[in-house]
Short mmCIF file of C-alpha atoms in Angstrom, two decimals:
data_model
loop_
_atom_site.label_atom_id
_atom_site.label_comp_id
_atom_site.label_asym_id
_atom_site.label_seq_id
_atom_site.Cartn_x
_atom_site.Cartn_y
_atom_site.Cartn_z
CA UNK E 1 -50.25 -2.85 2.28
CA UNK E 2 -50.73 -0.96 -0.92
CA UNK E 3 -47.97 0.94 -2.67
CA UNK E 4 -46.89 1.92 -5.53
CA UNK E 5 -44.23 1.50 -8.80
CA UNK E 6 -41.49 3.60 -6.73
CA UNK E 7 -42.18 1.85 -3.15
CA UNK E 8 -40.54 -0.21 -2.01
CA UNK E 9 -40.38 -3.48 0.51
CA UNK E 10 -37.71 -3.10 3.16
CA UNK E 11 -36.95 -5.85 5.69
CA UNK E 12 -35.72 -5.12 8.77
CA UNK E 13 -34.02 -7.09 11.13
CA UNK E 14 -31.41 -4.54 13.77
CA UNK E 15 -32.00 -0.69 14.58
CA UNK E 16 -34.91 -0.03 12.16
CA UNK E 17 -36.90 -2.38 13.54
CA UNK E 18 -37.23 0.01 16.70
CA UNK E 19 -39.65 3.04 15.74
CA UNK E 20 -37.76 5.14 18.08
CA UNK E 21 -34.56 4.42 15.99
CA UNK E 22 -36.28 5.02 12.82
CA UNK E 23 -37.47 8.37 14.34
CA UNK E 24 -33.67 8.89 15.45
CA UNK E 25 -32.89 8.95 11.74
CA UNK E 26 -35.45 10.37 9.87
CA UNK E 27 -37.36 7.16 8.73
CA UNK E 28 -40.62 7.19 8.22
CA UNK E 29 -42.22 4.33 6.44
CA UNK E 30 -45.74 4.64 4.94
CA UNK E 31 -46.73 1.27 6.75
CA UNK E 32 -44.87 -1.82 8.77
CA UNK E 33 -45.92 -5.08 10.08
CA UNK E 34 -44.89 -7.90 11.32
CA UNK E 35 -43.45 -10.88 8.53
CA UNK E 36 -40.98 -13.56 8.38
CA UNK E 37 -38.04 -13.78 5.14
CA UNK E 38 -37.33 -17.16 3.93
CA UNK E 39 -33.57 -18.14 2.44
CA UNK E 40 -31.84 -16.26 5.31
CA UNK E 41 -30.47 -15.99 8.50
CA UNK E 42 -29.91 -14.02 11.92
CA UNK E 43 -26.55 -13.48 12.92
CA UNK E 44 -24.54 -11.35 15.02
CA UNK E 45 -21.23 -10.45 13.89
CA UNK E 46 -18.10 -7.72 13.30
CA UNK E 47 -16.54 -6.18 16.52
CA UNK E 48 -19.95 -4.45 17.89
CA UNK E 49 -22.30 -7.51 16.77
CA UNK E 50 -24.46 -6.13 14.70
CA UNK E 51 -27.70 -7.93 13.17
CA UNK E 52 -26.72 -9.42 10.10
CA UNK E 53 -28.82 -11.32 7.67
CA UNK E 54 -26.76 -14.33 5.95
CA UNK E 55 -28.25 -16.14 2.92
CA UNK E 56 -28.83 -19.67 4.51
CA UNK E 57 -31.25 -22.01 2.00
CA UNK E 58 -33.92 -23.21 4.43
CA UNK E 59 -33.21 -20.44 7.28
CA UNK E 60 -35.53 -17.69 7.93
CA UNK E 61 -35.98 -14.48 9.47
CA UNK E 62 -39.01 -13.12 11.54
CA UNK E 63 -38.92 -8.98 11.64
CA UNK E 64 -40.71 -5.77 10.55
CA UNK E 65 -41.73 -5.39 6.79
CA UNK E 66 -41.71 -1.49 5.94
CA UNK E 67 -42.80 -0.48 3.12
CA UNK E 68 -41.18 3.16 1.90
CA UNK E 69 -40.69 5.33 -0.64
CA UNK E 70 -37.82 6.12 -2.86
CA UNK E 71 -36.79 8.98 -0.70
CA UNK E 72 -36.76 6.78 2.02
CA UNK E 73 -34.95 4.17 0.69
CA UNK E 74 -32.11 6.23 -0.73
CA UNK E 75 -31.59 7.86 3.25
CA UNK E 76 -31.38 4.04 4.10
CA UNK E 77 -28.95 3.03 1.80
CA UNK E 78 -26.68 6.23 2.69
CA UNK E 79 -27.10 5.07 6.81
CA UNK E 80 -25.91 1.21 5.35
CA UNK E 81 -23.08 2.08 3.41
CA UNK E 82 -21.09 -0.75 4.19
CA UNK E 83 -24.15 -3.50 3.25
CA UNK E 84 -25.24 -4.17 -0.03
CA UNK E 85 -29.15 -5.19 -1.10
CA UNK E 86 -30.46 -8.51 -2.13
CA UNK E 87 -33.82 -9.47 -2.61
CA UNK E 88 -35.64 -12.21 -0.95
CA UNK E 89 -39.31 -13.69 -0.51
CA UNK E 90 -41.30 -12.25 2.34
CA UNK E 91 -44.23 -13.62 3.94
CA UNK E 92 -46.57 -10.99 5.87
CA UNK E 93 -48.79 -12.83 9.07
CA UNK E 94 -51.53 -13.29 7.01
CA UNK E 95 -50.28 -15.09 4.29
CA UNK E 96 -49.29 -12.62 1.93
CA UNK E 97 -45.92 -13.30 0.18
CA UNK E 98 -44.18 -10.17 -1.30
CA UNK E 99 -40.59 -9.19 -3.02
CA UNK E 100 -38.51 -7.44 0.20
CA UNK E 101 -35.15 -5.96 -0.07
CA UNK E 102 -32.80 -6.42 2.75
CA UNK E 103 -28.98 -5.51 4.15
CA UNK E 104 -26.65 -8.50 3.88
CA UNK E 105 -22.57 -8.06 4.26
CA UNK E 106 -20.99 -8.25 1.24
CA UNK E 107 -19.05 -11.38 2.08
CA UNK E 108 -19.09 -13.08 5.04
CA UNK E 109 -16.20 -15.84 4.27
CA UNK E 110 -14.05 -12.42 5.06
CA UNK E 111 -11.99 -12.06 8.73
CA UNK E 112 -15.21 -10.62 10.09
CA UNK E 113 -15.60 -12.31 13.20
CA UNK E 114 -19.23 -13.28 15.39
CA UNK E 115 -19.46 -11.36 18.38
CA UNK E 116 -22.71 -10.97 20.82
CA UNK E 117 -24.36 -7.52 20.56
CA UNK E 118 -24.42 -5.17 23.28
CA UNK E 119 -27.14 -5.23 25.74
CA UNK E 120 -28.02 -2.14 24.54
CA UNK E 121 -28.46 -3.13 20.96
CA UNK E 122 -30.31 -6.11 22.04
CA UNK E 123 -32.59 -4.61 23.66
CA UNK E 124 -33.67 -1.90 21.35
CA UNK E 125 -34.60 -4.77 19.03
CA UNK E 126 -36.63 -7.20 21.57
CA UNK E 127 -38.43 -3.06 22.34
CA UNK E 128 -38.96 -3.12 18.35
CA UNK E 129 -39.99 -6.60 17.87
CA UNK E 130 -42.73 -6.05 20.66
CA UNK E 131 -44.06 -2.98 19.46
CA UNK E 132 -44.46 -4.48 16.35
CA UNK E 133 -45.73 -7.76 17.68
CA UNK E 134 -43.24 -9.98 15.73
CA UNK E 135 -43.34 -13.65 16.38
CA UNK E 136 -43.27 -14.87 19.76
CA UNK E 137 -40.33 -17.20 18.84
CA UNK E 138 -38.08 -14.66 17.58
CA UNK E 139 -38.81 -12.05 21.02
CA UNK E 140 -37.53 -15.00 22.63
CA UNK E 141 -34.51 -16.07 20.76
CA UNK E 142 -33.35 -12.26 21.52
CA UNK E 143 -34.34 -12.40 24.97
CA UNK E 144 -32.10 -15.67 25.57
CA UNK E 145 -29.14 -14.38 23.51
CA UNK E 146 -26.19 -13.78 24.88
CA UNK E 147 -24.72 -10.10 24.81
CA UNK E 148 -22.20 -8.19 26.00
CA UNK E 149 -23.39 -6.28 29.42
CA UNK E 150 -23.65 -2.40 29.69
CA UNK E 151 -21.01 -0.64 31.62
CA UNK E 152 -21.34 0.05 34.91
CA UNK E 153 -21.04 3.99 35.54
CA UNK E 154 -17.74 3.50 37.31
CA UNK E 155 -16.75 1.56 34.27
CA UNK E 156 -16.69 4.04 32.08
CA UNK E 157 -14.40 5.13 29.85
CA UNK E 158 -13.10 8.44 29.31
CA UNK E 159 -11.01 10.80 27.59
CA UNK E 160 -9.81 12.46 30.34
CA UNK E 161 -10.78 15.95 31.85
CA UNK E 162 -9.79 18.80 30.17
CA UNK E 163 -6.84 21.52 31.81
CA UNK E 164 -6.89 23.93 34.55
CA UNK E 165 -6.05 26.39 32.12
CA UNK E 166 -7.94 24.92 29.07
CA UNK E 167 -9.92 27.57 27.24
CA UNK E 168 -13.58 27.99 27.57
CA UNK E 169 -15.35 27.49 24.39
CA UNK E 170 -18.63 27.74 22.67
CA UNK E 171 -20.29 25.82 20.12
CA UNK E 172 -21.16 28.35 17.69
CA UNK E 173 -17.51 29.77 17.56
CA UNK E 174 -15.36 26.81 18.16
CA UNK E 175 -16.82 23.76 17.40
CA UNK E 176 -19.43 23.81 14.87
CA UNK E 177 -17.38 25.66 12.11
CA UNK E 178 -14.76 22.47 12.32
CA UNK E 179 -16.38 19.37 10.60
CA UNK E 180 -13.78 17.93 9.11
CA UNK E 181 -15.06 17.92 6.01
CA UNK E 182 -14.45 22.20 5.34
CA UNK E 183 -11.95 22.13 7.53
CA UNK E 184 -8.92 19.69 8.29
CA UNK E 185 -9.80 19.19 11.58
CA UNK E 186 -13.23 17.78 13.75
CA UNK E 187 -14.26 18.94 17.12
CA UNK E 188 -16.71 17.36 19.04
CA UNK E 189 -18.33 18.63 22.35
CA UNK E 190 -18.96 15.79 24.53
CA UNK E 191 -19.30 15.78 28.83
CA UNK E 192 -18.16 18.74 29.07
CA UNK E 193 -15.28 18.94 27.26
CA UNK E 194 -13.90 19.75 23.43
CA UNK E 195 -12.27 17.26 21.47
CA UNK E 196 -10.51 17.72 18.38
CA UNK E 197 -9.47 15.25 15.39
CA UNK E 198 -7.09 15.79 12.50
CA UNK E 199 -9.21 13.52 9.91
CA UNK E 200 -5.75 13.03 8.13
CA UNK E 201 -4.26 11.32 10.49
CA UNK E 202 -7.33 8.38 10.79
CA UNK E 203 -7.64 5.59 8.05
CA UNK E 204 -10.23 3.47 7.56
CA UNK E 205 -14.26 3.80 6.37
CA UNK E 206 -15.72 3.33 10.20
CA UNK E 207 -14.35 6.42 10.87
CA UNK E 208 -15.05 8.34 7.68
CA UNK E 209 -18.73 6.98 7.92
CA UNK E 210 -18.64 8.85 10.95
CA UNK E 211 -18.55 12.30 9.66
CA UNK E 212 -21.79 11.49 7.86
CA UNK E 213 -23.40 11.38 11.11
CA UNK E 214 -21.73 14.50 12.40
CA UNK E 215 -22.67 16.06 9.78
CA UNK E 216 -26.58 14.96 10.17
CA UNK E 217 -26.85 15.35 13.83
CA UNK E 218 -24.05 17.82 14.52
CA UNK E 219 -21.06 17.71 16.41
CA UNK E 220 -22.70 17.61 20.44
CA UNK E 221 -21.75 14.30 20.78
CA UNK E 222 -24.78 13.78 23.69
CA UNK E 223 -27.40 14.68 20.77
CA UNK E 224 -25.72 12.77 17.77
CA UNK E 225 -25.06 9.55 19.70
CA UNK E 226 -28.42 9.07 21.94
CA UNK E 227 -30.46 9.03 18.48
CA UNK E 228 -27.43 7.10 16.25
CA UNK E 229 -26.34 4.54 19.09
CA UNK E 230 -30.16 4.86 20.71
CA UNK E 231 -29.98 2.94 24.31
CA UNK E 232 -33.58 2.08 25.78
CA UNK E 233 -32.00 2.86 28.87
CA UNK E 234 -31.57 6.67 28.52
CA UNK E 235 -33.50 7.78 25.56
CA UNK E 236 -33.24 10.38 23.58
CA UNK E 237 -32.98 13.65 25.11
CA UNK E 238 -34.29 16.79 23.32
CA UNK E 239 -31.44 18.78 23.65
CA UNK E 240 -28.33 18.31 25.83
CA UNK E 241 -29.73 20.31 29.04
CA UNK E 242 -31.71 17.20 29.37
CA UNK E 243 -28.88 14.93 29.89
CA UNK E 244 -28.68 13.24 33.21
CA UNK E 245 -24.40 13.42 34.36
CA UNK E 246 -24.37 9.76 34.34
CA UNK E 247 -26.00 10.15 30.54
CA UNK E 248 -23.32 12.59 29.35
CA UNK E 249 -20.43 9.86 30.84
CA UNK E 250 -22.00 7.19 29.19
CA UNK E 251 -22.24 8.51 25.92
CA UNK E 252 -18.67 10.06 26.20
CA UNK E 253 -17.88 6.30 26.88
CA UNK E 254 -19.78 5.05 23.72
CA UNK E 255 -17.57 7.56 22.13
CA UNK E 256 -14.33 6.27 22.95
CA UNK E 257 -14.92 2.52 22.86
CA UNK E 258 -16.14 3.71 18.75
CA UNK E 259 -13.13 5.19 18.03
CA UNK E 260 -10.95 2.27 19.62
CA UNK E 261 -13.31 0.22 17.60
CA UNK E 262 -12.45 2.55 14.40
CA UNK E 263 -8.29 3.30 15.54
CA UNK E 264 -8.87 7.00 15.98
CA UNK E 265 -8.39 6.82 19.54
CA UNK E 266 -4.51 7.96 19.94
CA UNK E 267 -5.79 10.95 17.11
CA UNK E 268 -8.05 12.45 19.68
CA UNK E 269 -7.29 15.28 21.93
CA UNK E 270 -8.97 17.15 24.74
CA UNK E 271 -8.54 21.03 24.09
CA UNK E 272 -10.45 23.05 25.56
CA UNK E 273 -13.52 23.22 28.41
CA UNK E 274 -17.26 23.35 27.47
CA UNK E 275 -20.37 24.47 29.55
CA UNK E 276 -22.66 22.36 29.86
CA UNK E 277 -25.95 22.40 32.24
CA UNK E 278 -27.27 19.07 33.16
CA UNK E 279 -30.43 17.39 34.09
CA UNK E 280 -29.11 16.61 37.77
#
């Protein structure tokens, strides 16, 4: 791979090792392959399990080199906001060692706990590690790992159907405009239904690194959430028309385990009905 004074080597080891992830957010790398990082290691950890890569002398990593620009590499930074980049010592599959940069926690002695990953996270990355033909031994290692099972659809969590007498709203008019960010207040159209959230009230940088995403993807939750949170399962629908019922309740669910994740839970309320056409 070629490149030049502003490129740069990025290693990847969770989401963007999945092309349709990196096509979720906007990532487009000049080139990728296959290589392996030396002086760290895999682990899962916080309360969603997330890929993490811990310094660990002697440990290495198998993933997907890319190599981007510094456009690219700022838009990366902004999505990992709460990782910081070290350098390490990559070697490609033919024997080429290069400088990579890669997302490590900032400490790890900290109260973060490991946890599995979801199955759906798992899988996106044993999809990415295939299409990129990454070493047999680490496919494997994901496939064997333990994870935390998808809900069942009558498992799934909701926030609860909006009133009789709720108002009908639109997008345009009542949601969009409110983005918490202009305005105190975030709505979110999701299943169906409006929700809204005084940003106030909710402490804490999971949620405010929310808003970034809002704010990217826009505030249909079924659009924002199927390319941030991308499950192999569903894929990414076009627009929300394309969303299957059982699609729409599953990403409402995604929704409201995040914010129990992030404590903005009790903030949320249901205020109002939204129409919304789906696939079935």
């Amino acid at each position: 791979m070629e490149s030049s004074p502003c490129d740069t080597y990025y290693f990847a080891i969770g989401s963007m090792m999945n092309p349709q992830s990196m096509r979720n957010r906007r990532i487009h790398p000049k080139s990728s392959c296959p290589a392996e990082l030396f002086g760290f290691a895999l682990r899962f950890s916080g309360v969603l399990g997330f890929a993490d890569a811990v310094p660990a002398e002697g440990s290495s990593i198998h993933g997907v080199l890319h190599l981007v620009d510094a456009e690219t590499m700022a838009r990366l930074d902004a999505l990992e906001i709460a990782y910081r980049r070290v350098n390490g010592q990559a070697r490609l599959y033919d024997g080429t060692i290069v400088t990579a940069t890669v997302y490590t926690k900032e400490a790890f002695t900290s109260t973060q706990k490991d946890n599995p990953p979801q199955q759906r996270y798992l899988e996106l990355l044993i999809e990415g590690a295939k299409h990129f033909k990454v070493h047999e031994k680490q496919i494997k290692f994901l496939e064997n790992h333990k994870c935390v099972p998808r809900p069942q659809p009558h498992a799934f969590k909701s926030f609860g159907a909006a009133a009789a007498d709720a108002p009908l709203m639109s997008y345009e008019k009542d949601v969009y405009p409110f983005n918490g960010r202009d305005t105190p207040n975030l709505r979110l159209a999701v299943n169906g239904k409006v929700l809204e959230i005084f940003v106030k009230n909710v402490e804490g940088t999971l949620f405010k690194n929310s808003l970034n995403f809002y704010k990217q993807f826009g505030q249909r939750v079924e659009m924002a959430l199927s390319r941030i949170m991308y499950d192999p399962k569903y894929g990414c629908p076009e627009s929300v028309e394309e969303c299957t019922r059982e699609q729409s309740a599953y990403i409402e669910h995604n929704l409201y385990h995040n914010s129990e994740v992030n404590t903005s839970i009790d903030h949320f309320q249901v205020i109002g009905r939204f129409h919304q056409e789906y696939k079935d």
